[in-house]
Amino acid sequence: MLVLPKRKLTIAGAAIGGLFVLYAGSSYWAGVKAEDTLQEQYRMLSGLPLFKVKSHSYERGWFSSTETTELVFNRHLSGPYENMLPDNMKPLLNSTIKFTNHVQHGPLPGLSSFDLRPGRALVKTEFAMSDATRKTLKTFFGDKEPITIVNHIGLRGGGLLDVNVPAFDYEEALSGVKMKWKGFDLKVDYSHNYQEYKTEALSPGFLLEASSKGAVSFDGVHYASDTRLGATGVKLGTSELTIGGVQLTSRESMPYSIKLNELIYLMTRVRVGEFVNPSGEFKPSSVALKNFSYQIVTSEQDDFVNTRGKVNFAELSFNDRRYGPMRLDVSANHLHGPTLVKLDKAIGAIPFEGVDPAVLRKQYIDTIKKNAVPLLENNPKLLINEFYLKMPTGEAKLQGSLGINGLQSADLNDITLLAKRIEAEAKLSLPRQTLEDLVLAQARNLFTVDHTAEDQPNMQEVDDLAKSLLDSQLAQWKNDGYLLEDNGQISTELKYDAHGLTIHQKKVPLPWQEEAEPAGDASAPAAEPVKPAAKK
């Protein structure tokens, strides 16, 4: 009678042992696969220009693993903006960001915390900070963790990444500095190897106020994207950003030097070179932006990519001037996808830190010339579907298109042949006052000399001269029928193709067309024929 219970115990023990071996084996397999996913995420992180990797290690165990990474801020990029930060936040830029990913392997990686979702791994990130850094952050966040990151990696290699930065209120009574941060949440739902991913980020609001200098704030920031990798290698899908409002109030003049090329690269991964880097001075002012949004949709047909972008805002106010609403709707169609991918890789491989601007500019131009020709050979077309902006002086409107049709690589060596491949149309309307303001600003820049020089130009005379020249030119163009003016609005339209250029339906001769016409005046009467000599 005792044999049966012993056999049952033996069978039960064998079953438990088998389950343990099966779970241990599947956990080890899950650990191997989880490492592959985390290595891909590390590769993406190390490619970000904002940071530089100081060290990285991965120690894989049977049921759990540990990944440790040390990052430092790229001061070449953050340097131009550091003077905008509060003094007690600046030491953070010198610190090392060290974080450890604690990886629990599947098939039930969250079992110890009663999370019964199956998967390869549950990854929780822990940040190691120096005492000075921890003290600085404690000033803002108190006992809360400054950032929490949890990554659940599914059985197929995809997963869900959650990032949270808690809200805080901070105030310095002596200096009058106030900071109110309403928190940040990010969710990334990704597939294996990031072939597809959905992103949603929300930042309810932020306020920074300095009693002596001014204030900056924003609210209602929401970003969402749905991205997949196309057959050509181009990322397809949609992305949308909405901002409820942004407000900047400055109580004193503040010099600025903004490295726009580096800032654009940080935000978009697009390098534009050293082309537009403004510097100057913010004078005491108040700027507010309301209900800003943009949307980008990218699709693919065969080897070609089409993309469309829309940008809108309800109102932009600068001191007592109001602009808006504004609507911009642009498209880029029939772009050769493989060439876009090749061009992106070539531009991304150009080193830009510490490179002389002139040298960098030449590298960009040479790279574009070398890699972008197939884009031009495949009949690309750019469209301005709509541009509308209401201004204090009137309305600005623009519709148009620019395309290249039938281009061959040999045409690039002949400017006349290249010009004949271009097709363009446009309809434009804008306030005369706006055009005058642009001309006056350009004239002032042209005639302004060193402020320390003894002889300074009379700016009123410069303005009067610029207005006179503009009035004369506009009068001539109106008289010739190239444009119309009605209630302070100037409007015109143009069309250009291989047959030539017309402005407001009037033919405009181009240099190569003038050269092609036969010598002499076709309107002049024909010469009398020479009579033969009489016979003697």
Coordinates of C-alpha atoms in Angstrom, one line a residue:
M1 CA 0.0 0.0 0.0
L2 CA 3.0 2.4 0.5
V3 CA 4.4 1.8 -3.0
L4 CA 1.7 3.8 -4.8
P5 CA 2.3 7.0 -2.8
K6 CA 6.1 6.7 -3.3
R7 CA 5.5 6.3 -7.0
K8 CA 3.3 9.3 -7.1
L9 CA 5.9 11.3 -5.2
T10 CA 8.6 10.1 -7.6
I11 CA 6.4 11.1 -10.6
A12 CA 5.6 14.4 -9.1
G13 CA 9.2 15.1 -8.3
A14 CA 10.2 14.1 -11.8
A15 CA 7.5 16.4 -13.2
I16 CA 8.7 19.3 -11.1
G17 CA 12.3 18.6 -12.0
G18 CA 11.3 18.5 -15.7
L19 CA 9.4 21.7 -15.4
F20 CA 12.4 23.3 -13.7
V21 CA 14.7 22.1 -16.4
L22 CA 12.3 23.3 -19.1
Y23 CA 11.9 26.7 -17.4
A24 CA 15.7 27.0 -16.9
G25 CA 16.3 26.2 -20.5
S26 CA 13.7 28.6 -21.8
S27 CA 15.1 31.3 -19.4
Y28 CA 18.6 30.8 -20.8
W29 CA 17.3 31.0 -24.4
A30 CA 15.3 34.1 -23.5
G31 CA 18.4 35.6 -22.0
V32 CA 20.3 35.1 -25.3
K33 CA 17.5 36.6 -27.3
A34 CA 17.0 39.5 -24.8
E35 CA 20.7 40.3 -25.2
D36 CA 20.3 40.7 -28.9
T37 CA 17.4 43.1 -28.4
L38 CA 19.3 45.2 -25.8
Q39 CA 22.4 45.3 -28.0
E40 CA 20.3 46.8 -30.8
Q41 CA 18.9 49.4 -28.3
Y42 CA 22.5 50.2 -27.2
R43 CA 23.5 50.6 -30.8
M44 CA 20.8 53.2 -31.3
L45 CA 21.7 55.0 -28.0
S46 CA 25.4 55.2 -28.9
G47 CA 24.4 56.8 -32.2
L48 CA 22.8 59.8 -30.5
P49 CA 24.9 62.9 -30.8
L50 CA 23.8 64.3 -27.5
F51 CA 25.9 61.7 -25.6
K52 CA 29.2 60.0 -25.8
V53 CA 29.7 56.4 -24.5
K54 CA 32.4 56.2 -21.8
S55 CA 32.0 52.5 -21.2
H56 CA 29.6 49.6 -21.8
S57 CA 29.5 46.0 -20.6
Y58 CA 27.0 43.1 -20.6
E59 CA 27.2 40.1 -18.2
R60 CA 24.7 37.4 -19.0
G61 CA 23.6 34.9 -16.4
W62 CA 21.2 31.9 -16.5
F63 CA 18.1 33.6 -15.1
S64 CA 19.2 37.2 -15.0
S65 CA 21.8 39.5 -16.7
T66 CA 23.3 42.9 -16.1
E67 CA 24.1 45.6 -18.6
T68 CA 26.0 48.7 -17.5
T69 CA 26.6 51.8 -19.5
E70 CA 28.4 55.1 -18.8
L71 CA 27.6 58.2 -20.8
V72 CA 28.8 61.8 -20.8
F73 CA 27.2 64.8 -22.4
N74 CA 28.6 65.9 -25.7
R75 CA 29.8 69.4 -24.6
H76 CA 30.5 70.4 -28.2
L77 CA 26.8 70.4 -28.8
S78 CA 25.5 71.6 -25.5
G79 CA 28.0 74.4 -25.0
P80 CA 26.2 77.2 -26.9
Y81 CA 23.1 76.8 -24.7
E82 CA 24.6 76.2 -21.2
N83 CA 24.3 79.9 -20.2
M84 CA 20.5 79.5 -20.4
L85 CA 20.5 77.0 -17.5
P86 CA 20.2 77.8 -13.8
D87 CA 23.6 77.8 -12.1
N88 CA 22.8 74.8 -9.9
M89 CA 22.0 72.7 -12.9
K90 CA 25.2 73.4 -14.9
P91 CA 27.3 70.9 -12.9
L92 CA 25.1 68.1 -14.2
L93 CA 26.7 68.6 -17.6
N94 CA 30.1 67.6 -16.3
S95 CA 28.9 64.5 -14.6
T96 CA 28.9 60.9 -15.9
I97 CA 25.5 59.2 -16.5
K98 CA 25.9 55.6 -15.4
F99 CA 22.9 53.3 -15.5
T100 CA 22.5 49.6 -15.0
N101 CA 19.8 47.5 -16.7
H102 CA 18.7 44.7 -14.4
V103 CA 17.4 42.0 -16.8
Q104 CA 15.1 39.2 -15.6
H105 CA 14.8 36.5 -18.2
G106 CA 11.5 34.8 -19.4
P107 CA 9.3 33.0 -20.1
L108 CA 7.6 34.8 -17.2
P109 CA 10.3 37.4 -16.5
G110 CA 8.1 39.5 -14.1
L111 CA 7.0 36.5 -11.9
S112 CA 8.9 37.8 -8.8
S113 CA 6.9 41.0 -9.0
F114 CA 3.6 39.2 -9.8
D115 CA 3.7 40.4 -13.4
L116 CA 2.5 37.3 -15.3
R117 CA 3.0 38.6 -18.9
P118 CA 5.1 36.2 -20.9
G119 CA 8.2 37.5 -22.6
R120 CA 11.9 37.3 -23.1
A121 CA 12.8 39.7 -20.4
L122 CA 11.7 42.4 -18.0
V123 CA 14.3 45.2 -17.8
K124 CA 14.4 47.8 -15.1
T125 CA 16.9 50.6 -15.3
E126 CA 18.8 51.9 -12.2
F127 CA 20.8 55.2 -12.4
A128 CA 24.0 55.5 -10.4
M129 CA 24.8 59.1 -9.5
S130 CA 27.5 60.9 -7.6
D131 CA 26.6 62.4 -4.2
A132 CA 26.8 65.9 -5.8
T133 CA 24.5 64.9 -8.7
R134 CA 22.0 63.2 -6.4
K135 CA 22.0 66.2 -4.1
T136 CA 21.3 68.5 -7.0
L137 CA 18.4 66.4 -8.3
K138 CA 17.0 66.0 -4.8
T139 CA 16.6 69.8 -4.8
F140 CA 14.1 69.4 -7.6
F141 CA 12.6 65.9 -7.2
G142 CA 12.8 65.3 -3.5
D143 CA 12.7 61.6 -2.7
K144 CA 11.3 60.6 -6.1
E145 CA 13.5 58.9 -8.6
P146 CA 14.3 61.5 -11.3
I147 CA 13.6 59.0 -14.1
T148 CA 12.0 55.5 -14.2
I149 CA 12.5 53.2 -17.2
V150 CA 10.9 49.8 -17.6
N151 CA 11.2 47.7 -20.7
H152 CA 9.1 44.6 -21.3
I153 CA 10.6 42.5 -24.1
G154 CA 8.1 40.2 -25.7
L155 CA 8.6 36.6 -26.9
R156 CA 9.0 37.7 -30.5
G157 CA 11.6 40.4 -29.8
G158 CA 9.3 43.4 -29.8
G159 CA 8.3 45.1 -26.6
L160 CA 7.0 48.1 -24.7
L161 CA 9.3 50.7 -23.2
D162 CA 7.9 53.1 -20.5
V163 CA 9.8 56.2 -19.4
N164 CA 8.6 58.5 -16.7
V165 CA 10.0 61.8 -15.3
P166 CA 7.9 62.9 -12.3
A167 CA 6.6 66.5 -11.7
F168 CA 8.2 68.9 -9.3
D169 CA 7.9 72.5 -8.0
Y170 CA 11.1 74.5 -7.2
E171 CA 11.5 78.0 -5.9
E172 CA 14.4 80.1 -4.7
A173 CA 13.1 82.8 -2.4
L174 CA 16.3 85.0 -2.6
S175 CA 16.8 85.0 -6.3
G176 CA 13.2 84.9 -7.3
V177 CA 13.6 81.8 -9.5
K178 CA 10.6 79.5 -9.9
M179 CA 10.4 76.2 -11.8
K180 CA 7.3 74.2 -12.3
W181 CA 7.7 70.9 -14.2
K182 CA 4.5 68.9 -14.8
G183 CA 6.2 65.7 -15.7
F184 CA 6.9 63.6 -18.8
D185 CA 5.7 60.2 -20.0
L186 CA 7.0 58.3 -23.0
K187 CA 5.8 54.9 -24.4
V188 CA 7.5 53.1 -27.3
D189 CA 5.7 50.0 -28.6
Y190 CA 8.3 48.3 -30.9
S191 CA 8.6 45.2 -33.0
H192 CA 11.6 42.9 -33.6
N193 CA 14.7 44.9 -34.7
Y194 CA 12.5 48.1 -34.7
Q195 CA 11.1 47.3 -38.1
E196 CA 7.9 49.0 -36.8
Y197 CA 7.3 51.1 -33.7
K198 CA 4.7 53.4 -32.2
T199 CA 5.7 56.3 -30.0
E200 CA 3.6 58.5 -27.7
A201 CA 5.1 61.2 -25.5
L202 CA 3.3 63.7 -23.3
S203 CA 4.6 66.7 -21.4
P204 CA 1.7 68.6 -19.7
G205 CA 3.7 71.8 -19.1
F206 CA 6.8 73.7 -17.8
L207 CA 7.4 77.1 -16.3
L208 CA 10.7 78.8 -15.6
E209 CA 10.5 82.3 -14.1
A210 CA 13.2 84.6 -13.0
S211 CA 12.0 87.8 -11.5
S212 CA 14.7 90.0 -12.9
K213 CA 15.1 88.4 -16.3
G214 CA 11.7 87.1 -17.5
A215 CA 9.9 83.8 -17.9
V216 CA 9.5 80.9 -20.4
S217 CA 6.7 78.4 -20.4
F218 CA 4.9 75.8 -22.5
D219 CA 1.9 73.5 -22.0
G220 CA 0.1 70.7 -23.7
V221 CA 3.0 69.1 -25.6
H222 CA 1.9 65.8 -27.2
Y223 CA 3.8 63.7 -29.8
A224 CA 2.7 60.5 -31.5
S225 CA 4.2 58.5 -34.3
D226 CA 3.6 55.2 -36.1
T227 CA 6.7 54.2 -38.1
R228 CA 7.6 51.2 -40.2
L229 CA 10.6 50.4 -42.4
G230 CA 9.7 50.4 -46.1
A231 CA 11.0 48.1 -48.9
T232 CA 13.5 50.7 -50.0
G233 CA 14.8 51.3 -46.5
V234 CA 13.1 54.6 -45.9
K235 CA 11.1 55.0 -42.7
L236 CA 7.4 55.3 -43.5
G237 CA 4.3 56.3 -41.5
T238 CA 3.0 59.3 -39.6
S239 CA 4.2 61.6 -36.9
E240 CA 2.3 64.4 -35.2
L241 CA 3.2 67.1 -32.7
T242 CA 0.8 69.5 -30.9
I243 CA 1.7 72.2 -28.5
G244 CA -1.1 74.1 -26.6
G245 CA 1.0 77.2 -26.1
V246 CA 4.5 78.6 -25.7
Q247 CA 5.3 82.0 -24.0
L248 CA 8.5 83.9 -23.6
T249 CA 8.9 87.1 -21.7
S250 CA 12.2 88.9 -21.5
R251 CA 12.7 91.9 -19.2
E252 CA 16.3 92.7 -20.3
S253 CA 18.4 92.4 -23.5
M254 CA 20.1 89.1 -23.9
P255 CA 22.8 88.3 -26.5
Y256 CA 22.4 85.0 -28.3
S257 CA 24.4 82.8 -30.6
I258 CA 22.4 79.8 -31.8
K259 CA 24.1 76.9 -33.6
L260 CA 21.0 76.0 -35.6
N261 CA 22.8 73.4 -37.7
E262 CA 23.7 71.5 -34.5
L263 CA 20.3 72.0 -32.9
I264 CA 18.5 70.7 -36.0
Y265 CA 20.7 67.7 -36.0
L266 CA 19.9 67.0 -32.4
M267 CA 16.2 67.1 -33.1
T268 CA 15.9 65.5 -36.5
R269 CA 19.2 63.8 -37.3
V270 CA 19.4 65.9 -40.4
R271 CA 22.7 67.7 -40.9
V272 CA 22.3 71.1 -42.7
G273 CA 25.9 72.3 -42.4
E274 CA 27.1 75.7 -41.3
F275 CA 24.5 77.6 -43.4
V276 CA 22.2 79.4 -40.9
N277 CA 23.6 80.1 -37.5
P278 CA 22.1 83.4 -36.3
S279 CA 23.5 85.6 -33.6
G280 CA 22.4 88.9 -32.2
E281 CA 20.4 90.2 -29.2
F282 CA 17.0 89.5 -27.7
K283 CA 15.6 92.9 -26.7
P284 CA 13.0 93.2 -23.9
S285 CA 9.9 91.6 -25.4
S286 CA 7.0 89.2 -25.0
V287 CA 6.4 86.4 -27.5
A288 CA 3.5 83.9 -27.4
L289 CA 2.6 81.0 -29.7
K290 CA -0.9 79.4 -29.5
N291 CA -2.1 76.0 -30.8
F292 CA 0.9 74.9 -32.8
S293 CA 0.8 71.6 -34.6
Y294 CA 2.6 69.7 -37.4
Q295 CA 1.9 66.4 -39.2
I296 CA 4.2 64.4 -41.5
V297 CA 2.9 61.4 -43.6
T298 CA 5.4 59.3 -45.6
S299 CA 4.3 56.6 -48.0
E300 CA 6.0 54.4 -50.6
Q301 CA 5.0 53.1 -54.1
D302 CA 7.5 50.7 -55.7
D303 CA 10.9 52.4 -55.4
F304 CA 9.5 55.9 -54.8
V305 CA 8.6 57.8 -51.7
N306 CA 6.0 60.5 -51.2
T307 CA 5.9 62.7 -48.2
R308 CA 3.5 65.4 -47.0
G309 CA 3.9 67.8 -44.2
K310 CA 1.4 70.3 -42.6
V311 CA 2.3 73.0 -40.1
N312 CA -0.3 75.2 -38.4
F313 CA -0.6 77.7 -35.6
A314 CA -3.5 79.8 -34.4
E315 CA -1.6 82.9 -33.3
L316 CA 2.0 84.2 -32.9
S317 CA 2.3 87.5 -31.0
F318 CA 5.4 89.6 -30.7
N319 CA 4.9 92.5 -28.3
D320 CA 1.9 94.3 -29.8
R321 CA 2.0 92.6 -33.2
R322 CA -0.2 89.6 -34.0
Y323 CA 0.2 87.0 -36.7
G324 CA -2.0 84.1 -37.5
P325 CA -3.6 81.9 -38.3
M326 CA -0.9 80.2 -40.3
R327 CA -1.3 77.2 -42.6
L328 CA 1.5 75.5 -44.5
D329 CA 0.9 72.3 -46.5
V330 CA 3.9 71.0 -48.6
S331 CA 4.6 67.7 -50.4
A332 CA 7.6 66.0 -51.9
N333 CA 6.7 63.3 -54.5
H334 CA 8.4 60.7 -56.5
L335 CA 11.6 60.6 -54.5
H336 CA 13.8 57.7 -55.3
G337 CA 13.9 55.7 -52.1
P338 CA 17.3 53.8 -52.5
T339 CA 19.0 57.1 -53.3
L340 CA 17.5 58.7 -50.2
V341 CA 18.9 55.9 -48.0
K342 CA 22.3 56.1 -49.7
L343 CA 22.4 59.9 -49.4
D344 CA 21.4 59.8 -45.7
K345 CA 24.2 57.3 -44.9
A346 CA 26.7 59.4 -46.8
I347 CA 25.8 62.6 -45.1
G348 CA 25.6 60.9 -41.7
A349 CA 29.2 59.7 -42.1
I350 CA 30.6 63.2 -42.5
P351 CA 32.4 64.2 -39.2
F352 CA 31.3 67.7 -38.1
E353 CA 32.7 68.3 -34.6
G354 CA 35.6 70.8 -34.7
V355 CA 35.6 71.0 -38.5
D356 CA 36.1 74.3 -40.1
P357 CA 32.7 75.6 -41.4
A358 CA 34.1 76.2 -44.9
V359 CA 35.5 72.7 -45.2
L360 CA 32.3 71.2 -43.8
R361 CA 30.2 73.1 -46.2
K362 CA 32.3 71.8 -49.2
Q363 CA 32.0 68.3 -47.8
Y364 CA 28.2 68.5 -47.7
I365 CA 28.0 69.9 -51.3
D366 CA 30.4 67.3 -52.7
T367 CA 28.5 64.5 -51.0
I368 CA 25.2 65.7 -52.4
K369 CA 26.6 66.1 -55.9
K370 CA 28.0 62.6 -55.7
N371 CA 25.0 60.8 -54.3
A372 CA 21.9 62.8 -55.2
V373 CA 21.9 62.5 -59.0
P374 CA 19.4 59.6 -59.2
L375 CA 17.0 61.7 -57.2
L376 CA 17.0 64.3 -60.0
E377 CA 16.9 61.7 -62.8
N378 CA 13.6 60.2 -61.5
N379 CA 11.3 63.3 -62.0
P380 CA 11.0 64.5 -58.4
K381 CA 8.4 67.2 -57.6
L382 CA 7.9 69.6 -54.7
L383 CA 4.5 71.2 -54.1
I384 CA 3.4 74.0 -51.9
N385 CA -0.2 73.0 -51.7
E386 CA -1.0 75.9 -49.4
F387 CA 0.7 78.7 -47.5
Y388 CA -1.5 81.2 -45.7
L389 CA -0.5 83.7 -43.0
K390 CA -2.6 86.6 -41.7
M391 CA -0.4 89.5 -40.7
P392 CA -1.1 93.0 -39.3
T393 CA -0.7 94.5 -42.7
G394 CA -2.7 91.9 -44.7
E395 CA -2.5 88.3 -45.9
A396 CA 0.3 86.3 -47.5
K397 CA -0.7 83.4 -49.8
L398 CA 1.4 81.1 -51.9
Q399 CA 0.7 78.0 -54.0
G400 CA 3.2 76.5 -56.3
S401 CA 5.2 73.5 -57.6
L402 CA 8.8 72.8 -58.6
G403 CA 9.8 69.7 -60.6
I404 CA 12.5 68.2 -62.8
N405 CA 11.3 66.3 -65.8
G406 CA 13.5 64.1 -68.0
L407 CA 16.8 65.0 -66.6
Q408 CA 19.9 63.0 -67.6
S409 CA 23.2 63.1 -65.8
A410 CA 24.9 64.7 -68.8
D411 CA 22.5 67.7 -68.5
L412 CA 24.3 68.7 -65.2
N413 CA 27.3 69.8 -67.3
D414 CA 25.2 72.2 -69.4
I415 CA 23.3 74.9 -67.5
T416 CA 21.1 75.6 -70.5
L417 CA 20.0 71.9 -70.8
L418 CA 19.5 71.7 -67.0
A419 CA 17.3 74.8 -67.0
K420 CA 15.1 73.3 -69.7
R421 CA 14.4 70.3 -67.5
I422 CA 12.9 72.4 -64.7
E423 CA 9.2 73.1 -64.5
A424 CA 7.8 75.6 -62.0
E425 CA 4.5 77.3 -61.3
A426 CA 3.5 79.8 -58.5
K427 CA 0.8 82.1 -57.4
L428 CA 1.8 84.7 -54.9
S429 CA 0.0 87.4 -52.9
L430 CA 1.4 89.5 -50.1
P431 CA 0.9 92.9 -48.5
R432 CA 2.9 95.8 -50.0
Q433 CA 3.9 96.8 -46.5
T434 CA 5.5 93.4 -45.8
L435 CA 7.5 93.7 -49.0
E436 CA 8.6 97.2 -48.0
D437 CA 9.6 96.0 -44.5
L438 CA 11.8 93.3 -46.1
V439 CA 13.5 95.7 -48.5
L440 CA 14.2 98.2 -45.7
A441 CA 15.7 95.6 -43.4
Q442 CA 17.9 94.4 -46.2
A443 CA 19.0 97.9 -47.0
R444 CA 19.8 98.6 -43.4
N445 CA 22.0 95.5 -43.3
L446 CA 23.7 96.5 -46.5
F447 CA 24.6 100.0 -45.3
T448 CA 25.3 99.4 -41.6
V449 CA 28.9 99.7 -40.7
D450 CA 30.9 99.0 -37.5
H451 CA 29.1 100.7 -34.6
T452 CA 32.4 101.9 -33.3
A453 CA 33.2 103.9 -36.5
E454 CA 33.0 107.7 -36.3
D455 CA 31.0 108.2 -39.6
Q456 CA 27.7 106.4 -39.4
P457 CA 25.1 106.4 -42.2
N458 CA 21.9 108.4 -41.8
M459 CA 19.4 105.5 -41.6
Q460 CA 16.5 107.7 -42.5
E461 CA 18.2 108.6 -45.8
V462 CA 18.8 104.8 -46.3
D463 CA 15.2 104.1 -45.7
D464 CA 14.0 106.9 -48.0
L465 CA 16.3 105.7 -50.8
A466 CA 15.2 102.1 -50.4
K467 CA 11.5 103.1 -50.5
S468 CA 12.0 105.3 -53.6
L469 CA 13.8 102.5 -55.5
L470 CA 11.0 100.0 -54.5
D471 CA 8.2 102.4 -55.5
S472 CA 9.9 103.0 -58.8
Q473 CA 10.4 99.3 -59.5
L474 CA 6.9 98.3 -58.5
A475 CA 5.4 101.0 -60.7
Q476 CA 7.4 99.8 -63.6
W477 CA 6.3 96.1 -63.1
K478 CA 2.7 97.2 -62.7
N479 CA 2.9 99.3 -65.9
D480 CA 4.4 96.3 -67.8
G481 CA 1.6 94.0 -66.5
Y482 CA 3.8 91.7 -64.4
L483 CA 1.8 92.2 -61.2
L484 CA -1.4 93.7 -59.8
E485 CA -2.0 95.8 -56.7
D486 CA -5.4 96.0 -55.0
N487 CA -6.0 97.6 -51.6
G488 CA -2.4 97.2 -50.5
Q489 CA -2.1 93.6 -51.7
I490 CA 0.4 92.7 -54.4
S491 CA -0.2 89.6 -56.5
T492 CA 1.3 87.8 -59.4
E493 CA 1.8 84.4 -60.9
L494 CA 4.5 82.7 -63.0
K495 CA 5.0 79.6 -65.1
Y496 CA 8.3 78.2 -66.2
D497 CA 9.0 75.2 -68.4
A498 CA 11.1 74.3 -71.5
H499 CA 9.1 76.8 -73.6
G500 CA 10.2 79.7 -71.4
L501 CA 9.0 81.9 -68.6
T502 CA 5.8 83.8 -68.3
I503 CA 4.9 86.3 -65.4
H504 CA 1.2 87.1 -65.1
Q505 CA 0.7 85.6 -68.6
K506 CA 3.4 87.8 -70.2
K507 CA 6.3 86.3 -71.9
V508 CA 9.7 87.1 -70.3
P509 CA 12.7 86.4 -72.6
L510 CA 15.5 84.4 -71.0
P511 CA 19.3 84.9 -71.8
W512 CA 19.7 81.7 -73.8
Q513 CA 16.5 82.4 -75.7
E514 CA 17.7 85.9 -76.7
E515 CA 21.0 84.5 -77.9
A516 CA 19.2 81.9 -80.1
E517 CA 17.2 84.6 -82.0
P518 CA 18.6 85.7 -85.4
A519 CA 20.5 88.9 -85.6
G520 CA 18.7 92.0 -86.7
D521 CA 15.2 93.4 -86.0
A522 CA 12.5 91.1 -87.3
S523 CA 10.0 94.0 -87.3
A524 CA 12.2 96.2 -89.6
P525 CA 11.1 96.4 -93.3
A526 CA 13.0 94.1 -95.7
A527 CA 15.8 95.6 -97.7
E528 CA 15.3 96.4 -101.3
P529 CA 16.7 93.6 -103.6
V530 CA 19.9 94.6 -105.4
K531 CA 19.2 95.0 -109.1
P532 CA 21.6 93.3 -111.6
A533 CA 23.8 95.6 -113.7
A534 CA 22.5 96.5 -117.2
K535 CA 24.1 94.8 -120.1
K536 CA 26.2 96.9 -122.4

